[in-house]
Structure formats: C-alpha cells, structure tokens
XYZ file of C-alpha atoms in Angstrom:
376
model
C 60.046 -94.716 -123.252
C 59.345 -94.974 -119.512
C 61.946 -92.636 -118.044
C 64.279 -93.806 -115.318
C 63.669 -90.571 -113.404
C 61.257 -87.644 -113.593
C 62.077 -84.675 -111.303
C 59.408 -84.327 -108.607
C 56.812 -81.561 -108.939
C 53.741 -81.332 -106.725
C 52.228 -78.227 -108.341
C 52.751 -75.542 -105.704
C 56.417 -74.862 -106.355
C 56.062 -72.051 -108.914
C 53.693 -70.067 -106.711
C 56.329 -70.054 -103.973
C 58.975 -69.054 -106.518
C 56.725 -66.174 -107.586
C 56.311 -65.122 -103.959
C 60.063 -65.060 -103.488
C 60.575 -62.782 -106.481
C 57.480 -60.565 -106.489
C 56.435 -60.324 -102.841
C 59.512 -61.052 -100.741
C 61.912 -59.310 -103.156
C 64.532 -61.706 -101.896
C 66.071 -64.204 -104.329
C 69.627 -64.486 -102.983
C 70.743 -66.708 -100.133
C 69.263 -66.961 -96.653
C 65.879 -65.559 -97.577
C 62.541 -66.484 -95.983
C 62.127 -69.743 -97.903
C 65.653 -70.864 -97.030
C 64.908 -70.304 -93.347
C 61.560 -72.117 -93.601
C 63.179 -75.149 -95.246
C 65.905 -75.272 -92.622
C 63.398 -75.028 -89.782
C 61.250 -77.778 -91.370
C 64.247 -80.086 -91.694
C 65.338 -79.410 -88.120
C 61.851 -80.149 -86.829
C 61.357 -83.250 -88.961
C 64.779 -84.820 -88.378
C 65.492 -83.631 -84.844
C 68.738 -82.009 -85.983
C 69.702 -78.935 -83.981
C 71.264 -77.094 -86.919
C 70.517 -77.506 -90.640
C 71.978 -75.222 -93.311
C 70.840 -75.366 -96.925
C 73.678 -75.476 -99.446
C 74.032 -75.185 -103.204
C 74.326 -78.977 -103.602
C 74.898 -82.226 -101.789
C 78.485 -81.933 -102.996
C 79.032 -78.578 -101.305
C 77.359 -79.901 -98.150
C 80.069 -82.569 -98.102
C 82.718 -79.925 -98.801
C 81.499 -77.862 -95.852
C 81.624 -80.928 -93.614
C 85.124 -81.761 -94.844
C 86.258 -78.201 -94.146
C 84.810 -78.375 -90.652
C 86.845 -81.537 -90.034
C 89.954 -79.325 -90.379
C 91.938 -81.958 -92.261
C 95.632 -81.596 -92.967
C 97.638 -83.055 -95.876
C 98.315 -86.717 -95.157
C 95.275 -87.200 -92.948
C 93.253 -90.258 -93.963
C 89.528 -90.545 -94.565
C 87.841 -93.962 -94.731
C 84.913 -94.318 -97.150
C 83.309 -96.960 -99.353
C 84.521 -97.293 -102.922
C 80.906 -97.904 -103.953
C 79.724 -94.289 -103.957
C 79.577 -91.148 -106.098
C 82.680 -89.078 -106.742
C 81.424 -86.190 -104.560
C 81.926 -88.308 -101.442
C 85.616 -88.474 -102.316
C 86.319 -85.085 -103.912
C 85.072 -83.161 -100.875
C 87.915 -84.610 -98.810
C 90.501 -84.554 -101.597
C 89.969 -80.785 -101.803
C 91.022 -80.562 -98.155
C 94.257 -82.458 -98.888
C 93.214 -85.754 -97.327
C 94.236 -89.209 -98.506
C 91.371 -91.562 -99.291
C 91.171 -95.097 -97.927
C 88.497 -97.101 -99.744
C 87.002 -100.190 -98.121
C 84.547 -102.912 -99.080
C 80.766 -102.969 -98.665
C 78.342 -105.478 -97.187
C 76.656 -107.766 -99.725
C 73.125 -107.279 -98.355
C 72.645 -103.501 -97.936
C 75.571 -102.387 -100.162
C 76.631 -100.140 -97.271
C 80.151 -99.785 -95.878
C 81.391 -102.770 -93.864
C 82.177 -101.758 -90.237
C 84.743 -104.575 -89.931
C 86.565 -103.190 -92.963
C 86.581 -99.739 -91.367
C 88.182 -101.073 -88.197
C 90.836 -102.939 -90.173
C 91.721 -99.835 -92.207
C 92.376 -97.470 -89.294
C 95.925 -96.132 -88.949
C 97.512 -93.431 -86.827
C 96.678 -90.964 -89.623
C 92.932 -91.745 -89.787
C 90.749 -88.742 -88.947
C 87.294 -89.262 -90.480
C 84.849 -92.056 -91.352
C 82.325 -91.397 -94.137
C 79.441 -93.898 -94.166
C 77.226 -93.656 -97.266
C 73.591 -94.663 -96.754
C 73.062 -96.455 -100.040
C 69.551 -96.238 -101.530
C 68.375 -94.455 -98.392
C 68.989 -97.523 -96.215
C 70.924 -96.789 -93.039
C 74.422 -98.104 -92.403
C 75.179 -99.953 -89.169
C 75.628 -96.674 -87.313
C 75.899 -98.239 -83.844
C 79.018 -100.128 -84.926
C 80.421 -97.154 -86.836
C 79.915 -94.691 -83.993
C 81.489 -97.158 -81.556
C 84.563 -97.384 -83.788
C 84.704 -93.592 -84.056
C 84.504 -93.104 -80.292
C 87.180 -95.676 -79.552
C 89.586 -94.144 -82.079
C 88.619 -90.485 -81.565
C 87.426 -90.033 -85.159
C 84.849 -87.725 -86.727
C 81.908 -89.179 -88.666
C 80.418 -87.501 -91.741
C 77.222 -89.211 -92.918
C 76.711 -89.042 -96.663
C 72.926 -89.191 -96.503
C 72.435 -87.693 -99.961
C 69.850 -90.394 -100.701
C 68.480 -90.616 -97.179
C 66.003 -87.793 -96.581
C 63.019 -89.239 -94.644
C 64.918 -92.454 -93.826
C 65.959 -93.521 -90.340
C 68.118 -95.934 -88.353
C 66.733 -97.184 -85.033
C 64.342 -94.246 -84.932
C 66.951 -91.578 -85.694
C 66.892 -89.689 -88.969
C 69.799 -90.456 -91.261
C 72.246 -87.563 -91.200
C 71.659 -86.809 -87.502
C 73.810 -89.555 -85.960
C 77.374 -88.624 -86.917
C 79.124 -85.318 -86.257
C 77.828 -84.064 -89.606
C 75.210 -85.220 -92.090
C 74.797 -84.264 -95.735
C 71.626 -84.282 -97.850
C 71.106 -83.763 -101.564
C 68.135 -82.060 -103.214
C 69.287 -82.705 -106.780
C 66.591 -83.374 -109.366
C 67.295 -87.104 -109.104
C 66.490 -87.190 -105.385
C 63.152 -87.754 -103.649
C 62.858 -84.046 -102.812
C 64.396 -81.543 -105.169
C 65.310 -77.910 -105.654
C 67.054 -78.608 -108.973
C 70.525 -78.253 -107.503
C 70.805 -78.073 -103.743
C 71.631 -79.809 -100.512
C 71.932 -79.367 -96.765
C 74.528 -79.920 -94.082
C 73.390 -81.072 -90.640
C 75.743 -79.990 -87.872
C 75.165 -82.392 -84.993
C 78.309 -81.732 -82.969
C 77.761 -78.472 -81.042
C 81.477 -77.677 -81.130
C 81.221 -76.923 -84.856
C 77.958 -74.981 -85.148
C 79.338 -71.424 -85.039
C 82.128 -72.248 -87.459
C 79.636 -73.795 -89.884
C 77.935 -70.388 -90.196
C 81.296 -68.737 -90.861
C 82.393 -71.214 -93.528
C 79.020 -70.965 -95.290
C 79.180 -67.131 -95.228
C 82.444 -66.850 -97.188
C 84.583 -66.985 -94.048
C 82.905 -64.026 -92.361
C 81.020 -63.722 -89.089
C 78.022 -62.175 -90.876
C 75.605 -64.566 -89.173
C 76.654 -63.297 -85.754
C 76.186 -59.729 -87.026
C 72.666 -60.500 -88.255
C 71.864 -61.992 -84.849
C 73.095 -58.796 -83.162
C 76.023 -60.528 -81.470
C 78.651 -58.203 -83.004
C 78.316 -54.601 -84.222
C 80.018 -55.301 -87.554
C 81.178 -58.350 -89.449
C 84.520 -59.188 -90.947
C 86.579 -61.989 -92.498
C 87.603 -64.424 -89.752
C 88.204 -67.861 -91.334
C 88.321 -69.772 -94.588
C 85.037 -70.450 -96.329
C 83.077 -70.099 -99.519
C 79.639 -69.114 -100.817
C 77.549 -72.182 -100.082
C 74.177 -70.412 -99.840
C 71.565 -71.420 -102.420
C 69.325 -68.756 -103.902
C 65.935 -68.339 -102.265
C 64.273 -69.163 -105.604
C 65.619 -72.693 -105.305
C 64.592 -72.884 -101.663
C 61.079 -71.712 -102.622
C 60.798 -74.622 -105.048
C 61.967 -77.037 -102.343
C 59.479 -75.585 -99.868
C 56.592 -76.760 -102.008
C 57.946 -80.298 -101.923
C 58.656 -80.320 -98.187
C 55.045 -79.271 -97.620
C 54.053 -82.428 -99.508
C 56.848 -84.615 -98.138
C 54.595 -87.347 -96.764
C 52.576 -87.600 -99.974
C 55.786 -87.926 -101.991
C 57.058 -90.562 -99.573
C 53.850 -92.603 -99.725
C 53.718 -92.419 -103.511
C 57.279 -93.681 -103.935
C 56.828 -96.411 -101.337
C 53.773 -97.697 -103.206
C 55.915 -98.179 -106.320
C 58.725 -99.763 -104.296
C 56.407 -102.314 -102.666
C 54.735 -103.104 -105.986
C 58.138 -103.924 -107.478
C 59.213 -105.912 -104.442
C 56.078 -108.049 -104.431
C 56.170 -108.573 -108.187
C 59.786 -109.762 -108.251
C 59.702 -111.945 -105.129
C 59.056 -115.071 -107.212
C 62.059 -114.303 -109.442
C 64.247 -114.043 -106.357
C 62.890 -117.293 -104.928
C 63.761 -118.973 -108.227
C 67.343 -117.709 -107.920
C 67.128 -115.483 -110.999
C 67.702 -112.137 -109.247
C 68.528 -110.701 -105.840
C 66.284 -108.034 -104.298
C 67.068 -105.113 -101.954
C 67.512 -105.987 -98.278
C 66.091 -103.618 -95.648
C 67.305 -104.395 -92.093
C 64.622 -104.493 -89.405
C 66.083 -101.466 -87.626
C 65.964 -99.279 -90.763
C 63.123 -97.276 -92.280
C 63.864 -96.520 -95.928
C 62.462 -93.867 -98.273
C 62.096 -95.722 -101.606
C 64.916 -93.712 -103.123
C 65.558 -96.529 -105.588
C 64.602 -100.051 -106.487
C 67.342 -102.269 -107.840
C 67.885 -105.859 -108.902
C 71.111 -107.849 -108.907
C 71.572 -109.985 -111.987
C 73.841 -113.062 -111.991
C 76.679 -111.413 -113.970
C 77.818 -108.335 -115.868
C 77.001 -110.012 -119.167
C 73.483 -110.871 -117.997
C 72.921 -107.333 -116.754
C 74.011 -105.864 -120.101
C 71.513 -108.072 -121.936
C 68.818 -107.230 -119.397
C 69.228 -103.443 -119.776
C 69.206 -103.774 -123.579
C 66.048 -105.920 -123.440
C 64.239 -103.394 -121.255
C 65.244 -100.576 -123.607
C 63.716 -102.468 -126.515
C 60.526 -102.749 -124.439
C 60.529 -98.978 -123.803
C 61.882 -99.068 -120.250
C 64.927 -97.039 -119.250
C 67.007 -98.875 -116.630
C 70.481 -97.897 -115.387
C 73.462 -99.407 -113.657
C 75.058 -97.428 -110.842
C 78.448 -96.580 -109.357
C 81.704 -97.667 -110.940
C 84.018 -98.343 -107.954
C 86.025 -95.238 -107.139
C 89.202 -97.125 -106.302
C 89.426 -98.324 -109.914
C 88.876 -94.841 -111.389
C 91.912 -92.754 -112.470
C 91.352 -90.194 -109.712
C 90.761 -92.932 -107.149
C 94.119 -94.471 -107.979
C 95.733 -91.041 -107.720
C 94.186 -89.824 -104.480
C 93.604 -93.015 -102.540
C 94.064 -96.723 -102.013
C 91.848 -99.715 -101.352
C 92.405 -101.338 -97.968
C 91.710 -105.034 -97.596
C 90.107 -107.247 -100.213
C 87.536 -106.145 -102.755
C 85.106 -109.018 -102.197
C 81.789 -107.319 -102.941
C 82.333 -103.785 -104.315
C 83.213 -104.583 -107.929
C 80.948 -107.617 -108.051
C 77.936 -105.567 -106.909
C 78.834 -102.776 -109.313
C 78.865 -105.229 -112.215
C 75.529 -106.849 -111.374
C 73.274 -104.078 -110.058
C 70.585 -102.437 -112.208
C 68.134 -99.732 -111.129
C 64.529 -99.603 -112.314
C 62.411 -96.487 -112.991
C 61.364 -94.854 -109.727
C 59.894 -91.389 -109.282
C 57.070 -89.458 -107.659
C 53.852 -89.540 -109.649
C 54.747 -92.632 -111.642
C 51.629 -93.794 -113.446
C 50.530 -97.244 -112.200
C 50.230 -98.385 -115.810
C 53.878 -97.435 -116.414
C 54.872 -99.269 -113.253
C 53.010 -102.346 -114.478
C 54.765 -102.103 -117.848
C 58.124 -102.163 -116.066
C 57.064 -105.214 -114.083
C 55.864 -107.031 -117.194
C 59.045 -106.183 -119.100
C 61.203 -107.607 -116.297
C 59.113 -110.753 -116.095
C 59.207 -111.126 -119.895
C 62.999 -111.118 -119.872
C 63.141 -114.046 -117.482
C 60.273 -115.859 -119.187
C-alpha cells in the first residue's frame, strides 16, 4: 500500500534530540531548541513574535484567549475546516457563525463574511486551505471597516505566502501546525504568530500559565507571579529539537513536495480538460507549499468508487472535512449564515492523493497510473 502520508524525517532530528537531553540537559519548555525554532520562524516569515505551542490547536486557543471574547460574541469562520478552528473559540464562550467557501480555492468567501457581520461579531478566522492563501486584502479591509480582529488559521500554510507576505503574518494572529501530517513536523506541535503589538506581552503571560515569568527571565521584574488567565502551552524542547532538524532542511522539503505536486498536476491536466475531474486552483498572487494535492470528482458516489478503486490498486486516498455546521457540535455551538452553495458539495466530491516528503518517484508514478486507470 502506498501510504497517504509518511511523517517527514530528514535524518538529523535524533541527533538534535540527543543534544537536548544529554548536552543541554533541558527537555522542558522554552529550551535552546525552542528559541532557535522561534527565531528561525521569525526570520523566515518576517513575524515579529513567534511562540511555539504544544499543537496547532493550542495555538488557536491562545489566539482565541488573546481576543478576549465574551459569551455571546460571534466569530465568523468557514464550515469547511477542522474542528480545532471552531473549538478554540467555543472554549472562550463565543458563538460560531459558519459561512460558505469559494469554489476555486476552497477558502472562505469574503462576500459571505461581509453578509454575516452583526453587532456581536468580534473575530474573523480565515483558513488557508491546502496552504493556499485566502483573499487577505478583502478580509483585512472588512476587518478594518468593522473593527474586527483576524486570526489566520495557517495550520497548513508554513512556507506559503500571499502577495509576498507569509501566511500567518497578515492578521492580528496567525497559527501554524507541526503535526505529523504537516509539511514540517515535531510530532505534536504548533506556533502562534502575534502580529499585533498590543498583544505581545499578554501572549507571553497566557503561554506561561498566566504568570509574568517571561518578564522575570528578561530581568524586567525581580520576581514573577500570577497576573492573568493562561495555560501551559509550551512544548518540550525534545519536540522542538526534532523540528529544528526539519527547519534546517526546510527548502529541501519544500522542493521535494513541490516536485510531487507538479508531477500530479501535469499528469492529470488531460483528465481535467476532458471534464472528468477538477484540479487545484492557485491564484497568481499566492505561493503555495504543496501541502496537499486533491481532485474533485463529479459526485459523492463517483468519489466513493474512486477511493475504493485506488485502494484495490494499493493506493491510499482520503476525503477531507465534513462540514462543521452539519456536525452535532456545529449545530449546538453555531449556525450557518447564508446559503451553503459550495461547502457540502466540495466536501462530497474532494479526494486527496498521497503526498509526503521523500515520496519515491516510482510510488508517485503508481499513483498517477492508478488514477488514469480508473478513468480509462
């Protein structure tokens, strides 16, 4: 079986893990490798403050906490996303307002955002699907005109950009994931990017269990104490050491994945021209990171047959998000605003193909041949 995903490993990770344990004697949070990863991400993305977290989910939770939401406040987000995008704001007592996506990029529709705004709206959460940037100019314009905060869910968007700006650095906050399914991994992990200077000091406090320990370590106070709400969002330095090996090879990982993405895209262009499938759309002002390659089949029934056929040929393919507004928790904690024109339809038709760093070209070719065989 050709796996859908294989966690990335470049070969240097375990040496850095050994260094953390045997030489640095520092395996808890905010050790040397954590600081190196944060500095690398700040330098590479242009973000002024990056904090590693225990997951992409807790990065979103930190951002939601920084938004200082009150019960009844509304947060606008796409229904076509993972549950973490929603639960982070539910935990803060917010009401969710789901809106439709665009049919080309599968990203949130700015017009649907504008239509969903009420006097209780406080936050917009664009999700950069497949590492392809949302229309951030339109979204930021809406946010400015309505005095709203923007939290970018860029879990899939490390090394992607919109009009030259790294995803996650455009809104007030950005959130990355370094889960084993992502392009760069520390097993479980993430990062929050704090782009609005008004929230940078508080981000340290929330991440340090509600204390001002970071100010103490910087010599700004002579002792630290509990000053605000917070939690323990610091990943262990062992995890950060593993990630450090991958960040050192970030460009090689990027190039490797892009080679697979372009091979798929070229191979399936004829199928798209024949009207048998739809391919990913990358806007001219976006640079993507080959987080995934997907096809859209004509119907749910066709997709089910397609996935079963590939499995018989030894290829593991997967569908993706089930719309949150139709899930039990989505019905409980939120509502869908406007008409669901594309969300459910895309969810029913989309299938993802194997994509990972180090994929053998022969395996890639087997995937291509299996897809072509189905339509032949």
